[in-house]
């Protein structure tokens, strides 16, 4: 099975019944979690009841992208104390946040922590990261395996590096926090749906996510469709996209 499951789709805080950033990428039995923000762990446990995943990748240290990694650590510590540590790839600040949340168990006792470098090998995937503009260090990621490439921005302002990240991807997952015209203030650290589409034009499909709570997601899709030539999808909790 090769699929992407949306665990959470909100930015900043979760709307009722939703969660913040979280994605589950499956490739022939190998399971990678991409970000795990507020309320995303209960969604993950629907598909991986004991938190049994093969790797976790976190794009940056904001809690709407990483706070439930601490909850996953508790699940693994108590339900699978003898299991091998789960590889965790992230910028250095993420582990500081996790330790501040819960020093026991220490994150390094549950996870095999790696700095998210330019290129990594994770199971069947070649993982490449690209520095993108945000309030803190944010690394967009590109995961490639035979027959499949998935790209994910984390949070990002408009940047030329987005073209590199999305180039030829079967699915490009993009921050689309805002709607309407681009803000005139600088620097820019999140995108409109239109800007997300501009950054993804060389990908085959576009998944919009990280919506500001209360946003009309159909409007975001309509704005992106004016630019993006392929299919545009709005992230929804529980949505499964075959790959």
XYZ file of C-alpha atoms in Angstrom:
243
model
C 0.000 0.000 0.000
C 1.241 3.464 -0.900
C -0.789 6.297 0.534
C -0.818 9.559 2.428
C -3.233 9.979 5.343
C -4.029 13.420 6.744
C -3.846 13.387 10.542
C -4.250 17.128 11.035
C -4.829 20.120 8.786
C -5.072 23.240 10.982
C -2.434 25.845 11.630
C -1.898 27.604 14.983
C -4.545 25.641 16.949
C -7.058 22.920 16.039
C -10.683 23.657 15.266
C -13.196 21.451 17.128
C -12.950 17.917 15.780
C -9.718 18.641 13.913
C -5.997 18.575 14.626
C -2.908 20.562 13.745
C -0.205 19.489 11.318
C 0.248 15.759 10.880
C 0.627 13.336 7.975
C 1.194 9.589 7.701
C 3.068 8.439 4.591
C 2.998 4.701 3.864
C 5.109 2.955 1.247
C 4.895 -0.834 0.977
C 4.500 -1.235 4.750
C 7.006 1.440 5.794
C 5.332 4.228 7.798
C 6.699 7.759 8.161
C 5.032 10.481 10.220
C 5.496 14.031 8.947
C 4.937 16.475 11.822
C 2.655 15.770 14.774
C 1.035 18.877 16.216
C -1.798 19.511 18.666
C -4.375 16.666 18.680
C -2.666 14.761 15.854
C -1.663 11.773 17.990
C -5.245 10.470 18.491
C -5.615 10.557 14.723
C -2.367 8.600 14.279
C -3.447 5.984 16.818
C -6.460 5.148 14.645
C -4.010 3.737 12.074
C -1.078 2.772 14.317
C -2.730 1.726 17.623
C 0.483 1.415 19.647
C 2.286 4.210 17.854
C 4.084 1.673 15.695
C 5.748 3.822 13.049
C 9.104 3.428 11.351
C 10.265 7.061 11.416
C 9.169 10.559 12.385
C 10.158 13.717 10.510
C 9.483 17.132 12.057
C 9.927 20.250 9.961
C 10.260 22.774 12.797
C 9.828 23.403 16.505
C 6.480 25.200 16.666
C 4.053 23.255 18.874
C 1.370 23.009 16.192
C 3.901 20.806 14.362
C 5.698 18.900 17.112
C 3.916 18.901 20.481
C 2.261 15.490 20.018
C 5.639 13.884 19.354
C 5.911 14.122 23.154
C 2.622 12.238 23.457
C 3.904 9.597 21.026
C 6.962 9.198 23.276
C 4.686 8.375 26.197
C 2.776 5.795 24.152
C 5.971 4.043 23.130
C 7.562 4.304 26.592
C 4.618 2.687 28.360
C 3.224 0.320 25.720
C 6.446 -0.809 24.045
C 9.320 -0.213 26.492
C 11.557 -2.812 24.851
C 10.951 -1.713 21.267
C 13.800 -0.181 19.272
C 13.992 3.605 19.335
C 12.076 5.295 16.512
C 14.281 7.378 14.205
C 13.377 11.059 14.617
C 14.688 13.545 12.053
C 14.303 17.217 12.992
C 16.025 20.571 13.406
C 17.865 20.805 16.771
C 15.273 23.073 18.431
C 12.597 20.384 18.273
C 14.261 18.187 20.898
C 14.610 21.208 23.209
C 10.830 21.697 23.000
C 10.173 18.011 23.662
C 12.473 17.974 26.708
C 10.827 21.103 28.085
C 7.435 19.412 27.753
C 8.488 16.127 29.345
C 12.034 15.334 30.465
C 11.041 11.820 31.615
C 11.111 9.833 29.498
C 13.895 11.736 27.840
C 13.064 12.006 24.119
C 16.443 10.472 23.280
C 15.457 7.306 25.162
C 12.415 6.721 22.947
C 13.654 8.250 19.706
C 16.889 7.810 17.811
C 17.395 11.542 17.191
C 19.058 12.823 14.021
C 19.560 16.388 12.858
C 17.593 16.785 9.641
C 20.411 17.168 7.132
C 20.400 17.938 3.405
C 20.124 14.235 2.464
C 19.145 11.199 4.524
C 18.196 7.570 3.851
C 15.020 6.519 5.666
C 13.857 3.003 4.837
C 12.933 3.015 1.130
C 13.079 6.823 0.971
C 15.748 9.282 0.024
C 14.955 12.273 2.221
C 16.104 15.693 1.060
C 15.545 18.875 3.037
C 15.402 22.506 1.934
C 15.611 25.533 4.234
C 12.467 27.626 3.816
C 11.556 31.002 5.348
C 9.669 30.875 8.639
C 9.853 32.398 12.126
C 12.171 29.570 13.229
C 14.329 27.115 11.291
C 11.912 25.263 9.009
C 13.021 22.522 6.643
C 10.788 21.514 3.770
C 11.233 17.832 2.952
C 11.177 15.742 -0.191
C 10.834 11.959 0.117
C 11.608 9.849 -2.942
C 11.305 6.082 -3.409
C 11.003 3.997 -6.580
C 7.956 5.280 -8.444
C 7.017 7.983 -5.915
C 8.055 11.466 -4.762
C 6.225 13.404 -2.054
C 7.192 16.955 -1.036
C 6.092 18.879 2.066
C 6.777 22.498 2.923
C 6.091 22.504 6.648
C 5.380 26.219 7.134
C 6.907 28.636 4.659
C 6.689 32.046 3.140
C 6.960 32.408 -0.641
C 10.463 31.431 -1.790
C 12.228 30.321 -4.997
C 13.359 27.161 -3.173
C 9.771 25.891 -3.326
C 10.262 25.164 -7.020
C 13.223 22.932 -6.167
C 11.195 21.171 -3.484
C 8.155 20.491 -5.658
C 9.882 19.710 -8.968
C 8.207 16.661 -10.519
C 6.652 15.539 -7.222
C 3.688 13.194 -7.478
C 2.162 15.045 -4.523
C 3.204 18.427 -3.148
C 1.840 19.245 0.326
C 1.879 22.959 1.004
C 1.245 25.475 3.727
C -1.798 27.524 2.687
C -2.435 29.458 5.883
C -3.878 32.575 4.268
C -6.450 33.481 1.636
C -6.916 36.395 -0.729
C -4.250 38.841 -1.819
C -0.666 38.455 -0.684
C 0.180 40.597 2.356
C 2.442 43.548 1.582
C 4.412 43.235 4.825
C 7.863 41.647 4.793
C 9.451 39.298 5.599
C 6.844 36.654 4.763
C 6.671 33.461 6.800
C 3.412 31.783 5.668
C 1.647 31.596 2.307
C -1.692 32.263 0.695
C -3.345 29.479 -1.287
C -2.367 31.294 -4.491
C 1.276 31.444 -3.411
C 1.159 27.762 -2.507
C 0.003 27.024 -6.055
C 2.782 29.155 -7.566
C 5.372 27.253 -5.548
C 3.988 23.904 -6.661
C 3.464 24.422 -10.397
C 5.880 21.658 -11.441
C 4.223 19.021 -9.212
C 1.473 16.678 -10.401
C -0.976 17.150 -7.504
C -1.271 19.790 -4.791
C -2.553 19.186 -1.256
C -3.296 22.400 0.648
C -2.977 22.268 4.427
C -2.223 24.333 7.569
C -5.424 26.344 7.185
C -6.007 29.191 9.611
C -8.836 28.075 11.935
C -12.229 29.057 10.560
C -11.074 29.352 6.949
C -13.375 28.360 4.102
C -11.282 25.590 2.567
C -13.272 25.547 -0.650
C -12.190 29.148 -1.208
C -8.537 28.188 -0.764
C -8.927 25.404 -3.323
C -10.610 27.766 -5.785
C -7.813 30.310 -5.417
C -5.132 27.675 -5.987
C -6.962 26.219 -8.998
C -6.580 29.532 -10.835
C -2.826 28.917 -10.885
C -2.140 25.212 -10.475
C -2.740 23.102 -13.610
C -3.327 19.777 -11.844
C -5.603 18.487 -9.117
C -5.905 20.623 -5.980
C -7.046 18.935 -2.760
C -7.941 20.428 0.623
C -6.522 18.485 3.555
C -9.175 16.989 5.845
C -8.585 14.809 8.887
C -8.872 11.161 7.870
C -8.460 11.848 4.156
C -6.486 9.023 2.533
C -4.808 9.779 -0.784
C -3.653 6.733 -2.779
C -0.182 7.205 -4.246
